[in-house]
Coordinates of C-alpha atoms in Angstrom, one line a residue:
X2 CA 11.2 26.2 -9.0
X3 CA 11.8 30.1 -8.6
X4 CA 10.6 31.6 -5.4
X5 CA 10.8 35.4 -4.1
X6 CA 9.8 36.9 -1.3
X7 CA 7.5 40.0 -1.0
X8 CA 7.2 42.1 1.8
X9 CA 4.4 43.9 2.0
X10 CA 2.4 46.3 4.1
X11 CA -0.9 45.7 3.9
X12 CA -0.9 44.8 -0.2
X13 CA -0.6 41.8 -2.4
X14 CA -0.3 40.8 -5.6
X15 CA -3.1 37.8 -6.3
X16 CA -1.1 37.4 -10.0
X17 CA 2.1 35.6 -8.4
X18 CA 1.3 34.9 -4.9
X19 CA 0.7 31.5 -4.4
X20 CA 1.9 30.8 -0.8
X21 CA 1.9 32.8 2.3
X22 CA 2.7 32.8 5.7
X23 CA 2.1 35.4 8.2
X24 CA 4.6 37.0 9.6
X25 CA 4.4 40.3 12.3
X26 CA 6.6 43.5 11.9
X27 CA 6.1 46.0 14.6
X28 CA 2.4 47.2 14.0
X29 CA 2.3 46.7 10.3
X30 CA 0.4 43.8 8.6
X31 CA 3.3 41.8 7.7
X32 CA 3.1 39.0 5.4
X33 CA 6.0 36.4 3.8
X34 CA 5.2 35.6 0.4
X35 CA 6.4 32.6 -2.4
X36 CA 5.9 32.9 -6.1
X37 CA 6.4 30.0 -8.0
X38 CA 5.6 31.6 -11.4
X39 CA 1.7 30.9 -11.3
X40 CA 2.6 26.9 -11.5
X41 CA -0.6 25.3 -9.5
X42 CA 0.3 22.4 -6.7
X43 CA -0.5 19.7 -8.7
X44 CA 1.4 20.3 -12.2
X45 CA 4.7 21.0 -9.7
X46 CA 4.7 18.0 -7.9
X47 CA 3.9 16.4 -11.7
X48 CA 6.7 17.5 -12.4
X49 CA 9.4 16.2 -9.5
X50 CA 7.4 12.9 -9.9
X51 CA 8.5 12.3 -13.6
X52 CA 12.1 13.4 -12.9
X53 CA 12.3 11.3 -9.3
X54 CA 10.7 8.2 -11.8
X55 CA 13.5 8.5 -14.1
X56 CA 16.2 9.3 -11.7
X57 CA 15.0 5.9 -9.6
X58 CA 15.7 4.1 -12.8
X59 CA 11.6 3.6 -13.5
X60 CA 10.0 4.4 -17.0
X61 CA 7.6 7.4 -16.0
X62 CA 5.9 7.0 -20.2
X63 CA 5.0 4.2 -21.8
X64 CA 6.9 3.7 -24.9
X65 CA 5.6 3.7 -28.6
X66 CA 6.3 0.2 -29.1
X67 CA 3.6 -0.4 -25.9
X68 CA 1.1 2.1 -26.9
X69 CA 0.9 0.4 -30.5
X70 CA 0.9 -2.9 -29.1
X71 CA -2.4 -1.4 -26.7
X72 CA -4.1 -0.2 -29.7
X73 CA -4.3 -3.5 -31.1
X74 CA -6.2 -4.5 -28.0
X75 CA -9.7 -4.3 -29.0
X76 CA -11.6 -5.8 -25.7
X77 CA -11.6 -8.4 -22.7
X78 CA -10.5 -11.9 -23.4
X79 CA -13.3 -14.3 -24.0
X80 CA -14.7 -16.9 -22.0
X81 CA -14.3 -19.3 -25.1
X82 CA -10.7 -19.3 -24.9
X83 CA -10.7 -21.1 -21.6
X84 CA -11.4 -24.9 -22.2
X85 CA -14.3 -26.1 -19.5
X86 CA -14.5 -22.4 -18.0
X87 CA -16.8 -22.7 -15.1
X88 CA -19.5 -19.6 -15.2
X89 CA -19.6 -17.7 -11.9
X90 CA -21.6 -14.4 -12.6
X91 CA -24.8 -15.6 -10.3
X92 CA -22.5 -15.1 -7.5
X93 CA -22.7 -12.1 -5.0
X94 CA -19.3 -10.8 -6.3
X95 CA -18.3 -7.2 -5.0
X96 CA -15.1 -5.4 -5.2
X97 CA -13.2 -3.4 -1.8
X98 CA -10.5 -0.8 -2.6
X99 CA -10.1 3.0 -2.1
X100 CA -12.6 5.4 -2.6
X101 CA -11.1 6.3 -5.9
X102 CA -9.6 3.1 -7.1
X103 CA -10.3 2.3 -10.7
X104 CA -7.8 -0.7 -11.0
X105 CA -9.9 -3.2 -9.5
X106 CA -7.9 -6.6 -9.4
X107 CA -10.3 -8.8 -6.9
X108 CA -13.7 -9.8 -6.0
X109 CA -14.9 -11.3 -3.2
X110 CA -17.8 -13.5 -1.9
X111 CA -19.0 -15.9 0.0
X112 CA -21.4 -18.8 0.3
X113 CA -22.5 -20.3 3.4
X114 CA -21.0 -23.8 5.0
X115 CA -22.6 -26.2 6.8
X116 CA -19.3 -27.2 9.3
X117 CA -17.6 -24.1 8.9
X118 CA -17.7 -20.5 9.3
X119 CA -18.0 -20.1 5.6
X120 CA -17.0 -20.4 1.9
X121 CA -14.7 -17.5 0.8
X122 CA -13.9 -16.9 -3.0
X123 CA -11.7 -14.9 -4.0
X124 CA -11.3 -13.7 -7.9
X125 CA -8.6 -12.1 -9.0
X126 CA -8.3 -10.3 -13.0
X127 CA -7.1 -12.6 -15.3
X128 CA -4.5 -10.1 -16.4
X129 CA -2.2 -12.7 -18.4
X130 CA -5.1 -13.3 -20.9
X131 CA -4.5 -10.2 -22.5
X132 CA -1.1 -9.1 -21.5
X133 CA 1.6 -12.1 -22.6
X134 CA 4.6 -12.9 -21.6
X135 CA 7.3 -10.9 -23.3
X136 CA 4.6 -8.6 -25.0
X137 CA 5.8 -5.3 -25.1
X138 CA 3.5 -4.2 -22.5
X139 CA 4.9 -7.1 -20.4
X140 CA 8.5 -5.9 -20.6
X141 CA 7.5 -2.2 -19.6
X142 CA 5.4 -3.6 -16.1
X143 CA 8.5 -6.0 -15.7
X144 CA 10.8 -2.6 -15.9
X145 CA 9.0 -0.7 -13.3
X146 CA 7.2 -3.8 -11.4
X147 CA 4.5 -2.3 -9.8
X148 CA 1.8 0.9 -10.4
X149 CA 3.7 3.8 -8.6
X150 CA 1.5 5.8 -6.5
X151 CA 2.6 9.4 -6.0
X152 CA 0.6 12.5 -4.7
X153 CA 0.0 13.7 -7.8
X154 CA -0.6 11.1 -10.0
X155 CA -0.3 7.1 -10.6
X156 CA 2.0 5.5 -12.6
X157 CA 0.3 2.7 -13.7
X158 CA 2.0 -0.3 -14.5
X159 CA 0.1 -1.3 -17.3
X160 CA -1.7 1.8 -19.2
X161 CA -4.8 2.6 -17.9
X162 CA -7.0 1.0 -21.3
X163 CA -5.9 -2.3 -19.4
X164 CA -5.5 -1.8 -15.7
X165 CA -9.0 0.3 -15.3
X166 CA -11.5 -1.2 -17.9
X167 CA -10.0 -4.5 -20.2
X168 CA -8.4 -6.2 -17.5
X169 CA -10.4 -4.8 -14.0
X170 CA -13.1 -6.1 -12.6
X171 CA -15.5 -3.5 -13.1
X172 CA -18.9 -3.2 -12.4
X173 CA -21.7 -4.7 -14.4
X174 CA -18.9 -6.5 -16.6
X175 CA -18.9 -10.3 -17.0
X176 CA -14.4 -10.9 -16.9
X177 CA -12.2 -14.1 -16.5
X178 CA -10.2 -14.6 -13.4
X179 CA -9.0 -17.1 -11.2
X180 CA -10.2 -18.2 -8.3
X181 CA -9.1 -18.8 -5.0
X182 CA -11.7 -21.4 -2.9
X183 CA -10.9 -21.3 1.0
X184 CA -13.6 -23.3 3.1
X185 CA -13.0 -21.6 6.4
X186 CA -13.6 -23.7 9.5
X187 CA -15.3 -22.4 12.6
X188 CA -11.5 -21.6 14.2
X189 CA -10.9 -19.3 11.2
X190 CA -8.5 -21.8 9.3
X191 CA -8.7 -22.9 5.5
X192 CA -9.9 -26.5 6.2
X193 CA -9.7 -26.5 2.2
X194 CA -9.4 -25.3 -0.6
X195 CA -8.9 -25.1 -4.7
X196 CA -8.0 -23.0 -7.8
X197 CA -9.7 -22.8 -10.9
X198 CA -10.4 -20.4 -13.7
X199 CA -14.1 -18.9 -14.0
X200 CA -16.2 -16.0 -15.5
X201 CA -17.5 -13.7 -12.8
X202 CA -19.4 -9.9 -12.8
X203 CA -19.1 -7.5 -10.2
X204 CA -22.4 -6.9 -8.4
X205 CA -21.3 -4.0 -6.5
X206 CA -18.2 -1.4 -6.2
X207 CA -18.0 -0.6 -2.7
X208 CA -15.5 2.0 -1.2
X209 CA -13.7 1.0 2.3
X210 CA -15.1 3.9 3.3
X211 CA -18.4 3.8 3.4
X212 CA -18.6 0.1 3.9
X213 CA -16.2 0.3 6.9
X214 CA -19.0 3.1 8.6
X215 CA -21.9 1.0 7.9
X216 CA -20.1 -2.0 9.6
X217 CA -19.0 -0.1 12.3
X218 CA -22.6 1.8 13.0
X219 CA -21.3 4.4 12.2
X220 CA -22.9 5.5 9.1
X221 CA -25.9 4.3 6.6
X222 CA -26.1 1.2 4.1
X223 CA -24.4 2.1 1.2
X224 CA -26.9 2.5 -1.9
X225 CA -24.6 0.1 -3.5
X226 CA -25.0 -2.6 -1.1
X227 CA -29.0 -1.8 -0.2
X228 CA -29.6 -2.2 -4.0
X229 CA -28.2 -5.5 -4.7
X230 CA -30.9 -8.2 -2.8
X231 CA -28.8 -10.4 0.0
X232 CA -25.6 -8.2 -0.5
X233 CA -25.8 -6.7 2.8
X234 CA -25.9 -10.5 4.4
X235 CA -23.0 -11.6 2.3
X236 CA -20.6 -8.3 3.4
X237 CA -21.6 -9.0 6.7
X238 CA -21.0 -12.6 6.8
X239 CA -17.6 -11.3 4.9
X240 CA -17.0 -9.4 7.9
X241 CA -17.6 -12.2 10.3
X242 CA -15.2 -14.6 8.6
X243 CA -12.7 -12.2 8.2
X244 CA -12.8 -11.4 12.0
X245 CA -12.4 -14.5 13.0
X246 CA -9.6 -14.9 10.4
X247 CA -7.6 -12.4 11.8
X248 CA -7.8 -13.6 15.2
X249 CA -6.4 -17.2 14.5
X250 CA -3.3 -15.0 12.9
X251 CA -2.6 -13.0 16.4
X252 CA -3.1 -16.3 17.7
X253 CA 0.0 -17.6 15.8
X254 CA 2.0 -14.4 16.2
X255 CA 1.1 -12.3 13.5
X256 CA 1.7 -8.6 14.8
X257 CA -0.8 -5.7 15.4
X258 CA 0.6 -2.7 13.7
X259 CA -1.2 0.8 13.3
X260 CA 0.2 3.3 11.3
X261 CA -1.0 6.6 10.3
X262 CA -0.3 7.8 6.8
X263 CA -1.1 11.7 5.4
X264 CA -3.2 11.4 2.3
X265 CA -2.9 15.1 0.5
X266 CA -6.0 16.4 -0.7
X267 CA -6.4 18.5 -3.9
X268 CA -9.0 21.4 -4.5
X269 CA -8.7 21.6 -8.3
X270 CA -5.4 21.4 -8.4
X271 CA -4.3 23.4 -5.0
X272 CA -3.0 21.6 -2.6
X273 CA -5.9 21.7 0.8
X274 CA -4.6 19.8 3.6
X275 CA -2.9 16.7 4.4
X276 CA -5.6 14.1 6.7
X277 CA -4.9 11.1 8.4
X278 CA -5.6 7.8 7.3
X279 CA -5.7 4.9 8.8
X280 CA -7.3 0.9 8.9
X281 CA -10.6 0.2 9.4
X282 CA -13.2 -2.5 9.4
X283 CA -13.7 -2.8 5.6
X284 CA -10.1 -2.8 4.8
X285 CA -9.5 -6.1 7.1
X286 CA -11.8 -8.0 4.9
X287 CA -9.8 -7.6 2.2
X288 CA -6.3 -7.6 4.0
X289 CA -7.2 -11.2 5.8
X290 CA -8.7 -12.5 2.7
X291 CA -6.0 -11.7 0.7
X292 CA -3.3 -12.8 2.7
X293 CA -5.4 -16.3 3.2
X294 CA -5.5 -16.5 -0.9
X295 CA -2.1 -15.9 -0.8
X296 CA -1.0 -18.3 1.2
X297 CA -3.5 -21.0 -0.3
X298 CA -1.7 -19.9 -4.0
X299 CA 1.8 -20.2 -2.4
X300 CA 0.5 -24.2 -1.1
X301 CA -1.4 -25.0 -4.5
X302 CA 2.0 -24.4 -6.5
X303 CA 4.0 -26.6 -4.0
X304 CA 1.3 -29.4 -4.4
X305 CA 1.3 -29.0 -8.1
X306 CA 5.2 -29.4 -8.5
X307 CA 6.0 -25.9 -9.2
X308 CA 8.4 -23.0 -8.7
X309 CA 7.4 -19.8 -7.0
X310 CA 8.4 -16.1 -5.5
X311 CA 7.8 -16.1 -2.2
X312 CA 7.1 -12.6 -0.3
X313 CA 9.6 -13.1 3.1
X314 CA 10.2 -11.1 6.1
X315 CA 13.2 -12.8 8.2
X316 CA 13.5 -12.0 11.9
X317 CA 14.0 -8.6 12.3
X318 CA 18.1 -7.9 12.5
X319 CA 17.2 -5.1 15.4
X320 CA 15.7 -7.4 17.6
X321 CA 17.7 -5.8 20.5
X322 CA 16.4 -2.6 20.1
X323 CA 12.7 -3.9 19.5
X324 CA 13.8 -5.9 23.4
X325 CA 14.3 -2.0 24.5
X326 CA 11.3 -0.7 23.4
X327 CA 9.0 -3.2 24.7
X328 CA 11.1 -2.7 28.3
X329 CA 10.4 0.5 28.0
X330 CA 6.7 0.2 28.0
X331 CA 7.0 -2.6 30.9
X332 CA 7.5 -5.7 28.8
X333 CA 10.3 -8.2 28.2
X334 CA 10.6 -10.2 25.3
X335 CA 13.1 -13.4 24.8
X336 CA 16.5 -12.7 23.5
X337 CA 15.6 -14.7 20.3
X338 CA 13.1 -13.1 17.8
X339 CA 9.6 -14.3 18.6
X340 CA 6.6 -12.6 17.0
X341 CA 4.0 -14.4 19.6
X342 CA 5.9 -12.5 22.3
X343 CA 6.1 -9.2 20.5
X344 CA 2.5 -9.9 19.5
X345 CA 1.7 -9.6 23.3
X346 CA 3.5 -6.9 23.5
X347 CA 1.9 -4.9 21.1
X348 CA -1.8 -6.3 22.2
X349 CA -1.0 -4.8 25.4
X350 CA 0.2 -1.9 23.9
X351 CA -2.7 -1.1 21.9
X352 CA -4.8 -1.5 25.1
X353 CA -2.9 0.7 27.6
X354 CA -1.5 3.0 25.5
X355 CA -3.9 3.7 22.4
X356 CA -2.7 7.3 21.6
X357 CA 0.9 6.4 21.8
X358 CA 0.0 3.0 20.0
X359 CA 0.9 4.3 16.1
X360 CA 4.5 5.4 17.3
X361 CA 5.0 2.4 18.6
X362 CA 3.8 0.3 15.5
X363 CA 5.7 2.7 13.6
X364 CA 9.0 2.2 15.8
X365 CA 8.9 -1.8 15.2
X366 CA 8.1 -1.5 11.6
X367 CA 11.4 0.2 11.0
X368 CA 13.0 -2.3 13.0
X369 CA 11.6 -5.2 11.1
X370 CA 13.1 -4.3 7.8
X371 CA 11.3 -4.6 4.3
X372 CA 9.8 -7.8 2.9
X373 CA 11.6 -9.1 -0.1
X374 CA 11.2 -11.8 -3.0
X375 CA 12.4 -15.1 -3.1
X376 CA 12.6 -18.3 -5.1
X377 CA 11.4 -20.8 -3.5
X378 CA 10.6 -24.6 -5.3
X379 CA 8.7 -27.5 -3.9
X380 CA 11.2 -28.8 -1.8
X381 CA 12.9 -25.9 -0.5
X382 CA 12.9 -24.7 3.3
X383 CA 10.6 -21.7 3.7
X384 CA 11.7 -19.0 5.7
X385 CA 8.2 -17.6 6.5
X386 CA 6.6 -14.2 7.2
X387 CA 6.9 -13.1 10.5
X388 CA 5.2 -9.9 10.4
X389 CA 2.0 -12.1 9.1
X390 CA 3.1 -15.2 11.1
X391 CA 2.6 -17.3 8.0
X392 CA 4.6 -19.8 6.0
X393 CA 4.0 -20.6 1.8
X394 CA 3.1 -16.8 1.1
X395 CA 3.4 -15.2 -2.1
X396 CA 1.7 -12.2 -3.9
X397 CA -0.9 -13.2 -6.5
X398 CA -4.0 -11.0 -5.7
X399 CA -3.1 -7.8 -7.8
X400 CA -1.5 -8.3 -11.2
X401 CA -2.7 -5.3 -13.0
X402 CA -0.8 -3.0 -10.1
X403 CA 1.9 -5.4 -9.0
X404 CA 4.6 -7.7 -11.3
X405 CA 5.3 -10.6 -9.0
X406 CA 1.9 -11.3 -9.2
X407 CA 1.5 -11.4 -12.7
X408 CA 4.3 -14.0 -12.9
X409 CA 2.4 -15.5 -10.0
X410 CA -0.6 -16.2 -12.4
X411 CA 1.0 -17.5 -15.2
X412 CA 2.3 -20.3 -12.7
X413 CA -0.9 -21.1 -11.3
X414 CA -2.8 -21.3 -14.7
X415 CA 0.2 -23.2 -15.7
X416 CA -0.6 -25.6 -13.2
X417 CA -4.1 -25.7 -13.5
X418 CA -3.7 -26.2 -16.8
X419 CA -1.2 -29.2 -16.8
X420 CA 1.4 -27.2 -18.5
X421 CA 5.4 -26.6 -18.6
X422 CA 6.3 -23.7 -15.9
X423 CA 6.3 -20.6 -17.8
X424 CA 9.3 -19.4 -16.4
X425 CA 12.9 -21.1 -15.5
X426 CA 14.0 -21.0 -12.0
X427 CA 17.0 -18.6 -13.4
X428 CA 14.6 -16.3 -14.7
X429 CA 12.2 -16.2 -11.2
X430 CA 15.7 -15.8 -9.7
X431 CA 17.1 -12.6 -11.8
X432 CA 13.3 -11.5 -11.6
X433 CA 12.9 -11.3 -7.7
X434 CA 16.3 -9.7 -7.5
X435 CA 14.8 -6.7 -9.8
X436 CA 11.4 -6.8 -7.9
X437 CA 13.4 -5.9 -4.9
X438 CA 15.3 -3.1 -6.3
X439 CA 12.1 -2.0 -8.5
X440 CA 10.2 -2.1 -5.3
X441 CA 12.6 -0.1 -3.5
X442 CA 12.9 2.7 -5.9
X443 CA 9.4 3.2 -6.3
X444 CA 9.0 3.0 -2.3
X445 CA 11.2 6.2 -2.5
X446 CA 9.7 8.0 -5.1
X447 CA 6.3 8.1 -3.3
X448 CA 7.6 8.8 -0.1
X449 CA 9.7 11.8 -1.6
X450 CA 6.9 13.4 -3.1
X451 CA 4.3 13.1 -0.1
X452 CA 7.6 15.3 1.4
X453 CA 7.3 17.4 -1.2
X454 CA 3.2 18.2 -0.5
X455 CA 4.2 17.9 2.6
X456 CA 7.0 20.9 2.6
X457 CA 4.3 23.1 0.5
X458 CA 2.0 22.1 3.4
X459 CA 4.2 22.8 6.3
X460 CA 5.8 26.4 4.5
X461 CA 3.6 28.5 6.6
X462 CA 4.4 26.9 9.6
X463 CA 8.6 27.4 10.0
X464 CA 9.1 28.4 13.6
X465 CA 6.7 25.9 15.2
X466 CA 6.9 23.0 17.6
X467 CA 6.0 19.6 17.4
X468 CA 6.2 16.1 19.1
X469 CA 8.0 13.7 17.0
X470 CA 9.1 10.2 17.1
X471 CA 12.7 8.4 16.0
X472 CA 12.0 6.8 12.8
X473 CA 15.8 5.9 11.7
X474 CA 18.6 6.9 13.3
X475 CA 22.4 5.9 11.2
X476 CA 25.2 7.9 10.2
X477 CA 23.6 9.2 7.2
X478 CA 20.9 11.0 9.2
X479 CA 18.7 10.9 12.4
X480 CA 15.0 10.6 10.8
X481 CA 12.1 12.0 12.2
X482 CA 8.1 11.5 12.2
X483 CA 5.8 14.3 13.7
X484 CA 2.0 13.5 14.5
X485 CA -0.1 16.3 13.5
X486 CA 0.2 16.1 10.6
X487 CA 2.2 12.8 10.5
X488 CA 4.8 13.3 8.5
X489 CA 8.6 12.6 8.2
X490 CA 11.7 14.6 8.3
X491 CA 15.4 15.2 8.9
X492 CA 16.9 16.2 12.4
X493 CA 19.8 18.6 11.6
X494 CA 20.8 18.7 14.8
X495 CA 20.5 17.7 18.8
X496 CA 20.2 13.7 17.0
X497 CA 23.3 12.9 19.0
X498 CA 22.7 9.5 21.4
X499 CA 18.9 8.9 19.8
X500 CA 17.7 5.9 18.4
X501 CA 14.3 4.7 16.8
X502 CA 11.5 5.0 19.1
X503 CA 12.8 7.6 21.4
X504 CA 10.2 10.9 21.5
X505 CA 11.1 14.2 21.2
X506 CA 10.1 18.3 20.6
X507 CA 11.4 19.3 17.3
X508 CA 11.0 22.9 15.7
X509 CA 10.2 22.8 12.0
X510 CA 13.4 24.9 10.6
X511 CA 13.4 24.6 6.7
X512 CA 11.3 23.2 3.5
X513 CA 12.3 22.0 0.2
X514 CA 9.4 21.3 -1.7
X515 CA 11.5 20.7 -4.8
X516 CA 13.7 18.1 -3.2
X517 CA 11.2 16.8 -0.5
X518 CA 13.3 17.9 2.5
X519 CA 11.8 18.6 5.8
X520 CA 13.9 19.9 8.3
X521 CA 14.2 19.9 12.3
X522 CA 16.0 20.7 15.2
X523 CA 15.7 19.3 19.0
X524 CA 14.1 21.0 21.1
X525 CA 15.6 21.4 24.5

């Protein structure tokens, strides 16, 4: 990128002005301009995203091989190459995601029980119908191993032909999926459950959104769910089930975390502003059904005899400093990891201290460490989940946007088919070690280019003072997080004797768009 700077009294030149920031000289208007050669928000950070792909070792383009392979591709599998495929369309299916999702991988619904709370199904795309193993367009998802979601654009895994219309469960369109049967009983458990194949339609896309404001009475009935007779009693019954769900988890010690992430917003392709998002009603449907399907997959493969990768997070290695934080806020946790305790903690947290509660959340996520993949077979200890307080979990619930859970769905159709494992336990071995890494870089390619929207963003605003929070604190670098906007950056200096968790004032002393960098120093 090529910047200058104008000074100008009182003129401007609209032809290479791009940014500005006001700045005051004496009695003259003032102003402190960047040019960046006419280039538009969206094409720049294009641009860093393709290069940060490749440098990260992912495959920004699919390759010709793939995209002849895709042109042979002529529609969704059909039903008649299932043997004694069980039709499901009559079913009130819908489909949760983001407001601009088009990748949809699950449905959900739900029919009533008479000793229980509920019957919860969940489908999930039948990706492996049309993608096979060691395809061409299996090799490139295995590369990167997940979609890659960057400001700019997504990197989809598979190419969109697939991922948003052959193999997602859109609207109106009969597709084969598996299925994931949970009776829940009236504690919120899985009393029982089953997998199967099926055909099933999708009565209703419904954004998180709006369904989230309706539930919360907040806002009207969408016009999706009003149209569709006895929707509105199956999302609410969703909601119910899912509620209760979630409370058996906290029960067992799975942790209440709130974060708050900056989603950039576009105007064409300008860069607006930068708003908060966070959970909400709606998205805890999904989340607690999910992680109930996932665990019920994880069991179904042990009962059948087969291998799996297994999504782990050990005890977290800082559990010292997690001890510190919580005595900070008047709690003391047990010297030995022990997510019921921290659970407390955090309950009470939430409660007394609501405003501070997402730097707190944010403070123990850090200190728990990333989840990884693991081979696990049907005899071999499982180390758990402790952010989710759950044994037997794996990912299965999104194979056109995430690889493990493609492999995951060739093991359970394996299985409920009667068939050899698709896969060796050397190869799930060598594949979870390059999910981890794959994961990883693609982790840090979307969190260096919301720094790099971010440093456009925050270019106008050098000089200023914020309230931050310790996100990482090691001898490559003190890191930290302010709230308004909530966004991340480097403390170049006054990090000496910090740690994560500890607040601060920072003053915002330097942006890099081009190489995400966000620069602080401490405030005295």
């Amino acid at each position: 990128m090529i910047s200058k700077v104008f000074w100008l009294n009182g003129q401007n030149d609209e032809s290479v002005i791009h940014h500005w920031s006001p700045r005051i000289s004496d009695d003259k208007k003032v102003f402190c301009m960047k040019a960046e050669n006419k280039r538009k928000d969206r094409s720049f950070l294009e641009d860093i995203a393709h290069r940060t792909m490749i440098t990260y070792g992912l495959v920004p383009d699919f390759s010709k091989a793939v995209l002849d392979e895709l042109d042979t591709i002529k529609g969704p599998a059909k039903a008649a190459s299932v043997p004694g495929l069980i039709d499901l369309c009559d079913l009130l299916w819908c489909s949760l995601d983001n407001d601009d999702s088009r990748d949809l991988d699950q449905l959900t619904a739900v029919k009533p029980l008479e000793n229980g709370l509920g019957k919860v199904l969940v489908a999930i795309a039948d990706v492996d119908a049309v993608v096979k193993k060691q395809s061409a367009i299996d090799l490139h998802a295995q590369q990167n191993t997940t979609s890659v979601y960057t400001v700019p654009k997504v990197f989809s895994m598979l190419p969109e032909k697939l991922s948003t219309d052959i193999t997602s469960l859109n609207f109106g369109d009969d597709r084969l999926a598996v299925i994931i049967e949970m009776d829940i009983a009236k504690d919120g458990s899985v009393s029982n459950s089953s997998v199967y194949e099926a055909l099933v339609r999708n009565k209703a896309k419904l954004a998180y959104s709006s369904v989230a404001a309706w539930l919360e009475k907040k806002g009207p009935m969408p016009e999706e769910i009003a149209s569709v007779p006895g929707m509105a009693e199956s999302l609410l019954l969703q909601d119910m089930i899912a509620q209760k769900m979630k409370m058996l988890r906290h029960i067992h010690g799975a942790l209440v975390l709130e974060t708050i992430e900056a989603k950039p917003v576009f105007s064409g392709d300008d860069l607006t502003n930068l708003v908060p998002e966070s959970r909400n009603r709606a998205k805890e449907i999904v989340e607690d059904f999910m992680i109930a399907a996932n665990g019920t997959t994880s069991r179904y493969l042990i009962k059948k005899g087969y291998p799996s990768l297994r999504r782990i997070v050990v005890a977290p290695q800082r559990w010292d400093r997690i001890m510190t934080i919580a005595s900070e806020h008047g709690t003391k946790l047990p010297e030995k990891p022990d997510s019921l305790a921290l659970e407390n903690f955090l309950i009470s947290s939430q409660k007394e201290h609501p405003l501070q509660f997402p730097d707190i959340s944010l403070s123990i996520i850090k200190l728990m460490g990333a989840g990884e993949y693991v081979v696990q077979g049907p005899d071999t200890k499982d180390e758990g989940h402790f952010g989710l307080a759950v044994k037997n979990y794996t990912h299965s619930t999104a194979p056109n946007r995430r690889y493990p859970d493609l492999i995951t769905q060739r093991l359970l159709k394996a299985a409920i088919e009667g068939k050899p494992s698709p896969y060796t336990n050397e190869e799930l071995g060598s594949l979870a070690k390059h999910c981890n890494v794959a994961e990883s870089a693609a982790n840090k390619v979307e969190r260096l280019l919301v720094k790099s929207a971010a440093a456009i963003f925050l270019a106008s605003r050098i000089g200023e003072q914020f309230t931050a929070i310790v996100t990482g604190a090691a001898s490559k670098g003190t890191w930290v997080r302010i709230l308004e906007p909530p966004l991340e950056g480097r403390l170049m200096s006054g990090f000496e004797k910090l740690d994560v968790g500890d607040t601060l004032r920072v003053q915002l002393v330097h942006t890099d768009a081009e190489r995400g960098y966000i620069d602080f120093k401490k405030v005295d």
